[in-house]
JSON list of C-alpha atoms and ligand atoms in Angstrom, two decimals:
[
{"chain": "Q", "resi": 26, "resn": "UNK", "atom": "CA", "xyz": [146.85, 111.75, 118.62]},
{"chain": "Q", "resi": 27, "resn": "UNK", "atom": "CA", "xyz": [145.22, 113.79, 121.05]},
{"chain": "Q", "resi": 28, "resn": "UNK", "atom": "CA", "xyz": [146.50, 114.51, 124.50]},
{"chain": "Q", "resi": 29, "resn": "UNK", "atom": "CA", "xyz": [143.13, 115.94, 125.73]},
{"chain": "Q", "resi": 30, "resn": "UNK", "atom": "CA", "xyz": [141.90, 113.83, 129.30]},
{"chain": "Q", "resi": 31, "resn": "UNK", "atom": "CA", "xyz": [139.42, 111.05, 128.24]},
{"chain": "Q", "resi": 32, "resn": "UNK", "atom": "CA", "xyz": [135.73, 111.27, 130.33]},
{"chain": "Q", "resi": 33, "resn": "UNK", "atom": "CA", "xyz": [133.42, 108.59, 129.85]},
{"chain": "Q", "resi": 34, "resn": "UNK", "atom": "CA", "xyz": [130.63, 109.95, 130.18]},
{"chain": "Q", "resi": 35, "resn": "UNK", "atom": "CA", "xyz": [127.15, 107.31, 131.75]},
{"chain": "Q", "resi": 36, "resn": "UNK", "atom": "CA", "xyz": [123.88, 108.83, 131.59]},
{"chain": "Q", "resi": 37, "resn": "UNK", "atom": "CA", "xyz": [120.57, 107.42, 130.12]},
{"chain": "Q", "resi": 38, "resn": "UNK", "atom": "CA", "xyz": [118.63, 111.54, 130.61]},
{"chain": "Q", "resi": 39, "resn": "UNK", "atom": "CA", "xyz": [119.75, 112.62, 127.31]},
{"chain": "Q", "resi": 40, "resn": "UNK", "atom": "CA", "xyz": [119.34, 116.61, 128.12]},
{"chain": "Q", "resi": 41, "resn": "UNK", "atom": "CA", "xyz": [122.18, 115.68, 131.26]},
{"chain": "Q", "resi": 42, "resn": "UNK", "atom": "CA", "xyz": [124.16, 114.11, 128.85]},
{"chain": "Q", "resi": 43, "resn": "UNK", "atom": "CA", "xyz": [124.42, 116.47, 126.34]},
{"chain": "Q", "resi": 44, "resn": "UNK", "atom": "CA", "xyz": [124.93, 119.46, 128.81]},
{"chain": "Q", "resi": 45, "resn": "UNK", "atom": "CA", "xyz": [127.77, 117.53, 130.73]},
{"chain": "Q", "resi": 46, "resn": "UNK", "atom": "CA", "xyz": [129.48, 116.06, 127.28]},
{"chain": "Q", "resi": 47, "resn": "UNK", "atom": "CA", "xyz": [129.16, 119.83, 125.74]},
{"chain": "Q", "resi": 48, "resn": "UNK", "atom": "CA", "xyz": [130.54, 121.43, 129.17]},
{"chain": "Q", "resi": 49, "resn": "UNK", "atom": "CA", "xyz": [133.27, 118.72, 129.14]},
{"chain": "Q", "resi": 50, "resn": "UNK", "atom": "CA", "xyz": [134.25, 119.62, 125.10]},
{"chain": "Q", "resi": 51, "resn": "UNK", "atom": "CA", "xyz": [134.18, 123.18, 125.59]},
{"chain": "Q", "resi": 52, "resn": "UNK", "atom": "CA", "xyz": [136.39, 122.78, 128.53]},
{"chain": "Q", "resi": 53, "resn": "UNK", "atom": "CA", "xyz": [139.54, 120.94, 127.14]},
{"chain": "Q", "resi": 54, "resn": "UNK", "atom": "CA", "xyz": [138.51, 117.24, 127.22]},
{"chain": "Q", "resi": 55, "resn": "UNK", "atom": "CA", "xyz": [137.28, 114.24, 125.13]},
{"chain": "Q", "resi": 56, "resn": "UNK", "atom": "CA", "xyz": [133.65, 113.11, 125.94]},
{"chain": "Q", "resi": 57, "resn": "UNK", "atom": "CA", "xyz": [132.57, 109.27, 125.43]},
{"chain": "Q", "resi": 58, "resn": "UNK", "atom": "CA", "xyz": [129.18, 108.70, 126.34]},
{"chain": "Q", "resi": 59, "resn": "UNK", "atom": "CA", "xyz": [127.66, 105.36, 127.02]},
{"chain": "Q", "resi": 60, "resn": "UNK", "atom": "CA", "xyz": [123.96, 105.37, 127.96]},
{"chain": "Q", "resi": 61, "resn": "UNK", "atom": "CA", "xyz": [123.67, 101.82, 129.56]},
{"chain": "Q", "resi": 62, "resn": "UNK", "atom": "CA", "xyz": [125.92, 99.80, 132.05]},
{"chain": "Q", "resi": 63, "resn": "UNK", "atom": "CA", "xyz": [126.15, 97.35, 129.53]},
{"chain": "Q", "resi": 64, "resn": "UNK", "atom": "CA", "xyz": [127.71, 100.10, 127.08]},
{"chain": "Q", "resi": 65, "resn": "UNK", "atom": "CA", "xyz": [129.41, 101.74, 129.42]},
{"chain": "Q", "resi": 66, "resn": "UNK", "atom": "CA", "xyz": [131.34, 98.57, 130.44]},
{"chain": "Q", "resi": 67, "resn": "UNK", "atom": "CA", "xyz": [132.36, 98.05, 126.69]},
{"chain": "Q", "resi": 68, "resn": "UNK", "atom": "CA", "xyz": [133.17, 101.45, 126.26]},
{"chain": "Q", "resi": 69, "resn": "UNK", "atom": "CA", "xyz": [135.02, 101.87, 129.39]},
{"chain": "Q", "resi": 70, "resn": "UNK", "atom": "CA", "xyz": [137.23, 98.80, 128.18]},
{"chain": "Q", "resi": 71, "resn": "UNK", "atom": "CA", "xyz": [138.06, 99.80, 124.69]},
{"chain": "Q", "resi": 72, "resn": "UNK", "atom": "CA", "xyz": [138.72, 103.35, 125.48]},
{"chain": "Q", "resi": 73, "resn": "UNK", "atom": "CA", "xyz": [140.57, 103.12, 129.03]},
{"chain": "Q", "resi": 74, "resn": "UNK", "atom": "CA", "xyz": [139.47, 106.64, 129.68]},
{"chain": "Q", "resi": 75, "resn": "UNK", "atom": "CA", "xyz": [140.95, 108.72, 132.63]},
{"chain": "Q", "resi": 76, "resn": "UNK", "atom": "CA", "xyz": [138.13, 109.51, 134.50]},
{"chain": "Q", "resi": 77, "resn": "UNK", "atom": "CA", "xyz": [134.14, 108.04, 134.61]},
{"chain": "Q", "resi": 78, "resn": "UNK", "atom": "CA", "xyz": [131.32, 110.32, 135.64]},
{"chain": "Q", "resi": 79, "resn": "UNK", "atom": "CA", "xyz": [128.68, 107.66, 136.44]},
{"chain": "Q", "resi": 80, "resn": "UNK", "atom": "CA", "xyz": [124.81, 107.81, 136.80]},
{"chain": "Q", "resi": 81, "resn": "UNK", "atom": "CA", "xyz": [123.70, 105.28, 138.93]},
{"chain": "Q", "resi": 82, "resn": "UNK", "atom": "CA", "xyz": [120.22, 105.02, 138.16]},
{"chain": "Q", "resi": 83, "resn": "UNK", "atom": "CA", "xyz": [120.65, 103.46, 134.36]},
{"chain": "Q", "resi": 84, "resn": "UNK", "atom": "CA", "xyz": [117.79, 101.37, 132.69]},
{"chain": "Q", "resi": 85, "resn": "UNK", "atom": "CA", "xyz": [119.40, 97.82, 132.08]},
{"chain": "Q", "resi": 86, "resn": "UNK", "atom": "CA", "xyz": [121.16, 97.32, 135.75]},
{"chain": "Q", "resi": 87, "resn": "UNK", "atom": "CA", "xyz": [122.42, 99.37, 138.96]},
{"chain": "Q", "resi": 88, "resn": "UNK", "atom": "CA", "xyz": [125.51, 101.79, 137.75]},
{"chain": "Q", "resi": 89, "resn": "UNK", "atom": "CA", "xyz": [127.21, 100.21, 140.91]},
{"chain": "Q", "resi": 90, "resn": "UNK", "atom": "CA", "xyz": [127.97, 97.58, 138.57]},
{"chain": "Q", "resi": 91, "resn": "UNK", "atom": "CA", "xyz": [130.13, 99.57, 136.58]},
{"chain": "Q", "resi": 92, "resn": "UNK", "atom": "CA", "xyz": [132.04, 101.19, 139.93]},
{"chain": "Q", "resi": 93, "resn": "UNK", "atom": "CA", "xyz": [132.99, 96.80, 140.49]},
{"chain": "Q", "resi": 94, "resn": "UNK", "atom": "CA", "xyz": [133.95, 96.40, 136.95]},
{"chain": "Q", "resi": 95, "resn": "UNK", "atom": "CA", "xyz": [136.15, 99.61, 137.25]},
{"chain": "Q", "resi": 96, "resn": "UNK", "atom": "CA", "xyz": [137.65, 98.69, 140.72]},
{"chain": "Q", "resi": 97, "resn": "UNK", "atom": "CA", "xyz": [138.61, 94.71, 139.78]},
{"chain": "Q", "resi": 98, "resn": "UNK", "atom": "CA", "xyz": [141.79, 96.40, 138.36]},
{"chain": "Q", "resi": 99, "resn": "UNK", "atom": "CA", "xyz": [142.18, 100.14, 137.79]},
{"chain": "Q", "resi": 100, "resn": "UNK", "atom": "CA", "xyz": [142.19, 103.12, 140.44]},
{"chain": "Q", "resi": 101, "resn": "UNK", "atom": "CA", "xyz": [140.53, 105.02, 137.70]},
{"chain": "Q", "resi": 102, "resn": "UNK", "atom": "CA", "xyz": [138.92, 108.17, 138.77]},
{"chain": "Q", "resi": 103, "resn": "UNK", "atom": "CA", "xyz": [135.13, 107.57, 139.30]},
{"chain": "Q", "resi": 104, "resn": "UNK", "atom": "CA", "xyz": [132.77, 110.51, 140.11]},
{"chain": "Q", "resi": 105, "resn": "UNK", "atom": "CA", "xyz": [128.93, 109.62, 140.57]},
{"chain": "Q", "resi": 106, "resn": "UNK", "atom": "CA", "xyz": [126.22, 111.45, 139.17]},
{"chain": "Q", "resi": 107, "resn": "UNK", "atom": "CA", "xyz": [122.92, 111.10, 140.67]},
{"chain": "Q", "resi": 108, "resn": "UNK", "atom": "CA", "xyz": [119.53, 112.01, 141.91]},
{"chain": "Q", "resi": 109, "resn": "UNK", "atom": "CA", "xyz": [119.87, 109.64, 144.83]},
{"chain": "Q", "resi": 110, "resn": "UNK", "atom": "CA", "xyz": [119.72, 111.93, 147.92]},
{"chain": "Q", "resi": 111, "resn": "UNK", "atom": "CA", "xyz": [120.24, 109.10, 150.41]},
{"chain": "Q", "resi": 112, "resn": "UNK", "atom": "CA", "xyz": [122.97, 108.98, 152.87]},
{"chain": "Q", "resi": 113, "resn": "UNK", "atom": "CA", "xyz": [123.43, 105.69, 152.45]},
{"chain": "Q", "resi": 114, "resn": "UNK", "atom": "CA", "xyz": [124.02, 105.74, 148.67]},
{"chain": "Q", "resi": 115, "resn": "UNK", "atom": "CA", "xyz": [126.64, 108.04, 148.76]},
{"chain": "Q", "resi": 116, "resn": "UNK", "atom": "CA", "xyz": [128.40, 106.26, 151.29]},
{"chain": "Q", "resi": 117, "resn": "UNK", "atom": "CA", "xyz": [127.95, 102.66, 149.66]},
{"chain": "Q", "resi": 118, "resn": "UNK", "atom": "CA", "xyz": [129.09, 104.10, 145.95]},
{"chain": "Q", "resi": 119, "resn": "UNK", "atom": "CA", "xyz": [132.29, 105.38, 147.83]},
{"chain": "Q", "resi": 120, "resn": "UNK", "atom": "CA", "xyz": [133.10, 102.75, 149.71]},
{"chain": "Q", "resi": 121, "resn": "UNK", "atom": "CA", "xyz": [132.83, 101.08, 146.59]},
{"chain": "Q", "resi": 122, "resn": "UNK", "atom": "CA", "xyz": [135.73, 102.95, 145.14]},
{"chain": "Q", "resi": 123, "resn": "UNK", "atom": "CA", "xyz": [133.90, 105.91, 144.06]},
{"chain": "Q", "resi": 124, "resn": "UNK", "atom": "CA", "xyz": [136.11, 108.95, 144.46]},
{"chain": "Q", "resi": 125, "resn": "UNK", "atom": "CA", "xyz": [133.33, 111.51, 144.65]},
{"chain": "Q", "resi": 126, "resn": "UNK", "atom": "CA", "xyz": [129.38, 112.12, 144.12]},
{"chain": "Q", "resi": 127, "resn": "UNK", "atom": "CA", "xyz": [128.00, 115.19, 142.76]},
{"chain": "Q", "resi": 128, "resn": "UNK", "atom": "CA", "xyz": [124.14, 115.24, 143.40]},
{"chain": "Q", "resi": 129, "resn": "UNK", "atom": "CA", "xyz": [121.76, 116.09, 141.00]},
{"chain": "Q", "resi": 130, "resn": "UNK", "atom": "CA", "xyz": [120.62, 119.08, 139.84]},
{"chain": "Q", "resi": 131, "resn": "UNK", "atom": "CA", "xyz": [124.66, 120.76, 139.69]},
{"chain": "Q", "resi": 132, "resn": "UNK", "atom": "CA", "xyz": [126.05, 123.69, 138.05]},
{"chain": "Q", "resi": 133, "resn": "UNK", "atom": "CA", "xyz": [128.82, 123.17, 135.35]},
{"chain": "Q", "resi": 134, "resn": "UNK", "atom": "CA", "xyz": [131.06, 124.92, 137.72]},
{"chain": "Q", "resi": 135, "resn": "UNK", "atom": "CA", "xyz": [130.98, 122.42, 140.27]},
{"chain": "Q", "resi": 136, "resn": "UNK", "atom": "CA", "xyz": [131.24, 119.61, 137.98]},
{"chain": "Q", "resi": 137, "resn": "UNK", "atom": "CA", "xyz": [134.16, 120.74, 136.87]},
{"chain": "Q", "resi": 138, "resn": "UNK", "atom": "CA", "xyz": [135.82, 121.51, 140.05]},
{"chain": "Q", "resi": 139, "resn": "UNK", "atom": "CA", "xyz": [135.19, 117.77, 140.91]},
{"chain": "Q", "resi": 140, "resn": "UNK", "atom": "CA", "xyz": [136.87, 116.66, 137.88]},
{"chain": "Q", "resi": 141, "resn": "UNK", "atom": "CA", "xyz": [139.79, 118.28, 138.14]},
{"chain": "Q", "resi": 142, "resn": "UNK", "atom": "CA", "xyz": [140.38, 117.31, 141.96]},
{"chain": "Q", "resi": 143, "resn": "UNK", "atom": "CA", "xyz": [139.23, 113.68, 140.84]},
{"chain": "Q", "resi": 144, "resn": "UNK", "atom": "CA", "xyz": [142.12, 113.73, 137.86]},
{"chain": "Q", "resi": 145, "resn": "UNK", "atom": "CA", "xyz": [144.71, 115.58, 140.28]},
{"chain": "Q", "resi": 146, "resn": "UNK", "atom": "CA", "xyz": [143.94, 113.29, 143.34]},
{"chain": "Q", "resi": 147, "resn": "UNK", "atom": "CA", "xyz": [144.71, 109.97, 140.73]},
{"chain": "Q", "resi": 148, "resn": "UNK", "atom": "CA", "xyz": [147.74, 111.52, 139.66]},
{"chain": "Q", "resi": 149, "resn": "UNK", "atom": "CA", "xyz": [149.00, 112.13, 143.02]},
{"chain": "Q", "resi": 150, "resn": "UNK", "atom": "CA", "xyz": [148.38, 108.63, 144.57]},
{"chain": "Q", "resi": 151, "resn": "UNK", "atom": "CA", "xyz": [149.80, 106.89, 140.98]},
{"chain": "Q", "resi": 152, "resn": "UNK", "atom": "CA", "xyz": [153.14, 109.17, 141.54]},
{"chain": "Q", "resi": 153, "resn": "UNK", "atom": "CA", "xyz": [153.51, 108.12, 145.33]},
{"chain": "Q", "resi": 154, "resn": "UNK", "atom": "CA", "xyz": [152.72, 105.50, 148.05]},
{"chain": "Q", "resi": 155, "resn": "UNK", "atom": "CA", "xyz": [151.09, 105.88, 151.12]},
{"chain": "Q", "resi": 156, "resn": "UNK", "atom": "CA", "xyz": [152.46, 108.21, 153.44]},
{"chain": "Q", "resi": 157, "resn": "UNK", "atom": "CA", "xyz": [154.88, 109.62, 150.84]},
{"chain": "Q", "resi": 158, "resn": "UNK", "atom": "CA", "xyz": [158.48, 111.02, 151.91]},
{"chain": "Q", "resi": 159, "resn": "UNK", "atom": "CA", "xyz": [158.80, 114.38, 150.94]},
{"chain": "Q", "resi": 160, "resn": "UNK", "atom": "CA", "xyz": [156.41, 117.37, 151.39]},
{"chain": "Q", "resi": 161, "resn": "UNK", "atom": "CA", "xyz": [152.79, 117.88, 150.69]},
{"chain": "Q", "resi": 162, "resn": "UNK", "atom": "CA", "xyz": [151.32, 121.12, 148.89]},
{"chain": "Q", "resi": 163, "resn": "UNK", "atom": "CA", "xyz": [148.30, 122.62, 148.64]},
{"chain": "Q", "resi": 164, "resn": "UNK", "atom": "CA", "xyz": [148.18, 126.29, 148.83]},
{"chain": "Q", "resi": 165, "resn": "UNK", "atom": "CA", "xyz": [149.25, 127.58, 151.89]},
{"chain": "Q", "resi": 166, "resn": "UNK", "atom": "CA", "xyz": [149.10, 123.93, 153.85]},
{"chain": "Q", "resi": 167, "resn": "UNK", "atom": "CA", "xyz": [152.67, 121.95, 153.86]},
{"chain": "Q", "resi": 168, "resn": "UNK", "atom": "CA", "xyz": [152.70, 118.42, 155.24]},
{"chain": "Q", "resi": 169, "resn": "UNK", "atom": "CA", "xyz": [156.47, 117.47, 155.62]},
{"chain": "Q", "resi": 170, "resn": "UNK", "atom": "CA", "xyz": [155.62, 113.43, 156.37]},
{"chain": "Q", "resi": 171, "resn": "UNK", "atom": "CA", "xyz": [159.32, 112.68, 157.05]},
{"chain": "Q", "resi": 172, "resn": "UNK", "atom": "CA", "xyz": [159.26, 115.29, 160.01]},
{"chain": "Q", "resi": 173, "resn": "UNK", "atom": "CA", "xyz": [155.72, 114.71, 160.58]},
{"chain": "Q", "resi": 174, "resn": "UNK", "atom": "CA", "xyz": [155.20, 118.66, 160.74]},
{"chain": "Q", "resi": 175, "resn": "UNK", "atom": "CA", "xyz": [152.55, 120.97, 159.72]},
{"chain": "Q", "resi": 176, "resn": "UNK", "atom": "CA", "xyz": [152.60, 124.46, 158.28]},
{"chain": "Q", "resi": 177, "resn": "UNK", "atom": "CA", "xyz": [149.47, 126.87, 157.47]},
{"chain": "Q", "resi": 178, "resn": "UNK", "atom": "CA", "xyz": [150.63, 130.37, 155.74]},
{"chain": "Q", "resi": 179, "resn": "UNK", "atom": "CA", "xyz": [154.34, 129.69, 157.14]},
{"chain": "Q", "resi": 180, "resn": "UNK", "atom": "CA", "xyz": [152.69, 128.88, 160.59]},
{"chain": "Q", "resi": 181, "resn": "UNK", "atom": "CA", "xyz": [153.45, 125.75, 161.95]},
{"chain": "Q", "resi": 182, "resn": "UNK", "atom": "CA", "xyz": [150.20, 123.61, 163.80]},
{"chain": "Q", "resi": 183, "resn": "UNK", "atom": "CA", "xyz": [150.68, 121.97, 166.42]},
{"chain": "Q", "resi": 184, "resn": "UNK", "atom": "CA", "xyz": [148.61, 118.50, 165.84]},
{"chain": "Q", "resi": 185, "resn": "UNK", "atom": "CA", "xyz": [148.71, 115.57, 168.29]},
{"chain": "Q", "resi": 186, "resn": "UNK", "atom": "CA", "xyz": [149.37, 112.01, 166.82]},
{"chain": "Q", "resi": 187, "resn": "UNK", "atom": "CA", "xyz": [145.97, 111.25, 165.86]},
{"chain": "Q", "resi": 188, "resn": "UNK", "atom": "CA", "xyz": [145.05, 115.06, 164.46]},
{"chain": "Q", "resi": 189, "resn": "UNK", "atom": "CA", "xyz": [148.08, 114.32, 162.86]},
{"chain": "Q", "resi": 190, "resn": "UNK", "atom": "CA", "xyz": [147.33, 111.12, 161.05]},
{"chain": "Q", "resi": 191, "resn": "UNK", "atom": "CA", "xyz": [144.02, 111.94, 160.02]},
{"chain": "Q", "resi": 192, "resn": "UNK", "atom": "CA", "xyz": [145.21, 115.09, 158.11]},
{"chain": "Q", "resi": 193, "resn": "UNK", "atom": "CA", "xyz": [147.78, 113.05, 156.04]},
{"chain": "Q", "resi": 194, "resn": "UNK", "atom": "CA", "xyz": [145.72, 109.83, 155.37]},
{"chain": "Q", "resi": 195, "resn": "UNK", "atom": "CA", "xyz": [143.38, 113.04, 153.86]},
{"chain": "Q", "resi": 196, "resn": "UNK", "atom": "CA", "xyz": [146.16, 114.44, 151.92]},
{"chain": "Q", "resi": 197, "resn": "UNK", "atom": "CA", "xyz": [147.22, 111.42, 150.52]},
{"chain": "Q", "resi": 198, "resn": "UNK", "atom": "CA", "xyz": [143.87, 111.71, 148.67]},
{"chain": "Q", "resi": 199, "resn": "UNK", "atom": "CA", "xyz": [143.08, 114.77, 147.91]},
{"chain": "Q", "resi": 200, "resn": "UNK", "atom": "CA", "xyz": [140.02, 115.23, 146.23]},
{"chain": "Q", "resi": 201, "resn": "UNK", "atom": "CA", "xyz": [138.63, 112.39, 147.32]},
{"chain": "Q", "resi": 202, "resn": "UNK", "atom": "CA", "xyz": [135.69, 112.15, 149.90]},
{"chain": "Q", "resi": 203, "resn": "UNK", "atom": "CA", "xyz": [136.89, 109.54, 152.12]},
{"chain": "Q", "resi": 204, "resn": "UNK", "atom": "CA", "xyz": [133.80, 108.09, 154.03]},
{"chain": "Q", "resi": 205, "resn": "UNK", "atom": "CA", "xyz": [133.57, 108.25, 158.33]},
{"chain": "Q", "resi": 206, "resn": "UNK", "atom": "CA", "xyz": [133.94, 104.70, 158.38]},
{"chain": "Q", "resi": 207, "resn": "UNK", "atom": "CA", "xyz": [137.17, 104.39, 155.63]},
{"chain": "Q", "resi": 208, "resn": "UNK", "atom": "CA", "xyz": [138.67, 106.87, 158.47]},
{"chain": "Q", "resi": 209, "resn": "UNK", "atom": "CA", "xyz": [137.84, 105.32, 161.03]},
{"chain": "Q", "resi": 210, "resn": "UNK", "atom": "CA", "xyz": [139.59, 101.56, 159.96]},
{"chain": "Q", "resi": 211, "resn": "UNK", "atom": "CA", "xyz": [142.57, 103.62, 158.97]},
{"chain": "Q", "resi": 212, "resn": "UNK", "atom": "CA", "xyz": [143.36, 105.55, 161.77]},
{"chain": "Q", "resi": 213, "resn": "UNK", "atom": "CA", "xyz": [142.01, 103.11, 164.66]},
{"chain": "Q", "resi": 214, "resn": "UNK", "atom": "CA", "xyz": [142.11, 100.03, 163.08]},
{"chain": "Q", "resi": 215, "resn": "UNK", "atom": "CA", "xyz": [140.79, 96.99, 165.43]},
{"chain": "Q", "resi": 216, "resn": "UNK", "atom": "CA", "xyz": [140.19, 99.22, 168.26]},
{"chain": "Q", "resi": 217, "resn": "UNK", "atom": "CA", "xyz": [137.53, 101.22, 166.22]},
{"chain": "Q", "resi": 218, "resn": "UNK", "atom": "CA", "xyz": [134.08, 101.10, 167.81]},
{"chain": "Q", "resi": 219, "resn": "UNK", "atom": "CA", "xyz": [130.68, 102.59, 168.29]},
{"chain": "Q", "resi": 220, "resn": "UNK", "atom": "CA", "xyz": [132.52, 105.43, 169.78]},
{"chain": "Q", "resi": 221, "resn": "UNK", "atom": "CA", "xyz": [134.83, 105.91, 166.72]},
{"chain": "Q", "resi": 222, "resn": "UNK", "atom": "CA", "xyz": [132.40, 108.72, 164.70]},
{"chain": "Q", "resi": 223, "resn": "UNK", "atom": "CA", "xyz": [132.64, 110.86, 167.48]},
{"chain": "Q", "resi": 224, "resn": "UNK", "atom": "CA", "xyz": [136.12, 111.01, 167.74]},
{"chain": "Q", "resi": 225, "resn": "UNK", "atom": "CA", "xyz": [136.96, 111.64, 164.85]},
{"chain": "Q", "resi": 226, "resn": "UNK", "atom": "CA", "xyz": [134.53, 114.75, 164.74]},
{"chain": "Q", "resi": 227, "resn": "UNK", "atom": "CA", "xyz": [136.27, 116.07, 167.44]},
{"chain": "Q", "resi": 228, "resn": "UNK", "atom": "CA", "xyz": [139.47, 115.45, 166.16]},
{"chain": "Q", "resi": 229, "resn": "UNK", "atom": "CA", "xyz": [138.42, 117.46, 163.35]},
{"chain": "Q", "resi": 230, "resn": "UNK", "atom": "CA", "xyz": [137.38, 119.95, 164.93]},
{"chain": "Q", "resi": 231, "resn": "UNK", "atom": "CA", "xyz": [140.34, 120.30, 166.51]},
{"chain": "Q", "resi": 232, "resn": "UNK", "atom": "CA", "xyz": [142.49, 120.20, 163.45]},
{"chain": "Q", "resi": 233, "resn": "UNK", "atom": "CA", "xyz": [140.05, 123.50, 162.28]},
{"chain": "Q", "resi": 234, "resn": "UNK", "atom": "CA", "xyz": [140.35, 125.49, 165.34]},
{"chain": "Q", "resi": 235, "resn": "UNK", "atom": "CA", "xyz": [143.62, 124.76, 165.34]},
{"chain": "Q", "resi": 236, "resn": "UNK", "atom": "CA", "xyz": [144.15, 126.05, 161.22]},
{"chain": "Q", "resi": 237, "resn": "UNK", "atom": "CA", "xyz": [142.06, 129.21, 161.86]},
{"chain": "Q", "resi": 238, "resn": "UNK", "atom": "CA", "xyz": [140.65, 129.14, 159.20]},
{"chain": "Q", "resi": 239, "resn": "UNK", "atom": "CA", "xyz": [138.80, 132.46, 158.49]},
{"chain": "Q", "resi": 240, "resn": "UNK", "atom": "CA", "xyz": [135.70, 133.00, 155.96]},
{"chain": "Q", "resi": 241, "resn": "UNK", "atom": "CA", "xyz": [136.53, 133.52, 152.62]},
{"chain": "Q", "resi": 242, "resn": "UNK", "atom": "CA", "xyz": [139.76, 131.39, 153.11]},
{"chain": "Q", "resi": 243, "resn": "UNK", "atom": "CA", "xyz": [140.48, 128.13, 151.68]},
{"chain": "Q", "resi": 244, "resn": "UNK", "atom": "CA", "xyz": [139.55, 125.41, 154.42]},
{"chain": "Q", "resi": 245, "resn": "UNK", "atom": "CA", "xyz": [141.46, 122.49, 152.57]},
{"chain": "Q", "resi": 246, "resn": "UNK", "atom": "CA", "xyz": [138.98, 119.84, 154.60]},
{"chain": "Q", "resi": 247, "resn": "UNK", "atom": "CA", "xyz": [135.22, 120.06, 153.49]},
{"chain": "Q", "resi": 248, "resn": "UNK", "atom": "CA", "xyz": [132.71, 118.11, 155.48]},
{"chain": "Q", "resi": 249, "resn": "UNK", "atom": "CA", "xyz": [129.78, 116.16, 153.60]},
{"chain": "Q", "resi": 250, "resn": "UNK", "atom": "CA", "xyz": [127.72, 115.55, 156.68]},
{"chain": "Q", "resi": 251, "resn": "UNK", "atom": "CA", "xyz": [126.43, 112.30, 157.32]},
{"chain": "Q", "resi": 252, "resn": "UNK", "atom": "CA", "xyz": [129.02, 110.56, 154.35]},
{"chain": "Q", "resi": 253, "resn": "UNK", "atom": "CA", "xyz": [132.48, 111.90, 154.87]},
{"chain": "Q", "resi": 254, "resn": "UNK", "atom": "CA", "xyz": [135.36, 114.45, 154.66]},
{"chain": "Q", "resi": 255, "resn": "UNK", "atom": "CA", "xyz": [137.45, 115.68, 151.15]},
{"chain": "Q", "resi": 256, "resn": "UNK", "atom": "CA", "xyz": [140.85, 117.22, 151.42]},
{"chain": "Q", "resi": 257, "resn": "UNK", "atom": "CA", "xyz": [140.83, 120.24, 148.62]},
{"chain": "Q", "resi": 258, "resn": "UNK", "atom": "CA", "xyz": [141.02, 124.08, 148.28]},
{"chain": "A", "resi": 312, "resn": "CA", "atom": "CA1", "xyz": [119.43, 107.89, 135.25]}
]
């Protein structure tokens, strides 16, 4: 028995695949590779692995396939892997279910770093509802959600309603990039309109002036412009 994280792994490029399943070996987990959707759906089923990394761009169908089969019944990890630049790919494959998109070329670094945050982020919403009781953690930021209170290094921000909902909706998923318009419908519901993206930028730009946040420091929210924000160190 091996207690090692299973990755199924979805690439047709065979020099990607081997580079990502060797990286993901030498790093402490067990690589399954499928190189169709077809294969990867069969695979994905007899294996139940913990996390997907998923190519969109495979030769029998659209990988999005794969994020629907996934999503009908499992909150499964998925991070996509592809040369699609668009805007409009990223957001659609997250919106999807998708917890994260890594563009093509990467380093093995970042990869990894996505993994991990993808693996940490499932763990965290299968241990705990939304809007948790208790305290969040990461680093120096502590979200108390009983009290509805913020602290930054010991420091606690001062965050109006809205600044306030935003930043736990992000921390109850961490390491995921949760698109403008998944936001949006959470925090403003029906009253969310045309008007809505802008808000929300300047909400978040409050909640960063109000953090400080100096170079070299963690920032805990990372903007993907044009697709969406992550909580993460
Ligand atoms: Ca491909």
């Amino acid at each position: 028995m091996s207690n090692k994280y299973k990755v199924l792994l979805v690439e047709d490029e065979q020099n990607i695949r081997t580079l990502v399943s060797t990286m993901l070996d030498t790093n402490g987990y067990q690589a399954i590779v499928a190189e169709t959707c077809s294969a990867a759906k069969l695979m994905y089923d007899s294996y139940m692995p913990d996390l997907v990394i998923l190519d969109l761009g495979l030769p029998d169908a659209d990988g999005i396939q794969i994020i629907h089969h996934i999503r009908k019944d499992a909150l499964t990890p998925i991070i996509v892997l592809s040369a699609r630049t668009g805007e409009q790919d990223k957001v659609r494959a997250l919106d999807l279910g998708a917890n994260d998109y890594v563009t093509k070329p990467f380093g093995s670094a970042e990869l990894l770093a996505r993994v991990r945050a993808a693996l940490r982020s499932n763990r965290h919403s299968s241990d705990e509802g939304r809007f948790p009781g208790g305290c969040f953690v990461l680093g120096k930021l502590v979200i108390n959600y009983d009290a509805r209170r913020v602290f930054l290094n010991d420091d606690e921000i001062k965050l109006t309603q809205t600044e306030y909902n935003i930043l736990a909706f992000l921390s109850e998923h961490q390491g995921k990039m949760m698109t403008y318009s998944t936001i949006i419908k959470t925090i403003w519901g029906d009253t969310a309109d045309d008007g809505s993206i802008k808000k929300l930028q300047v909400n978040m730009d409050n909640i960063r002036k109000k953090f400080g946040v100096k170079p070299g420091d963690a920032t805990y929210i990372k903007n993907e412009l044009g697709v969406g924000y992550r909580m993460d160190l």
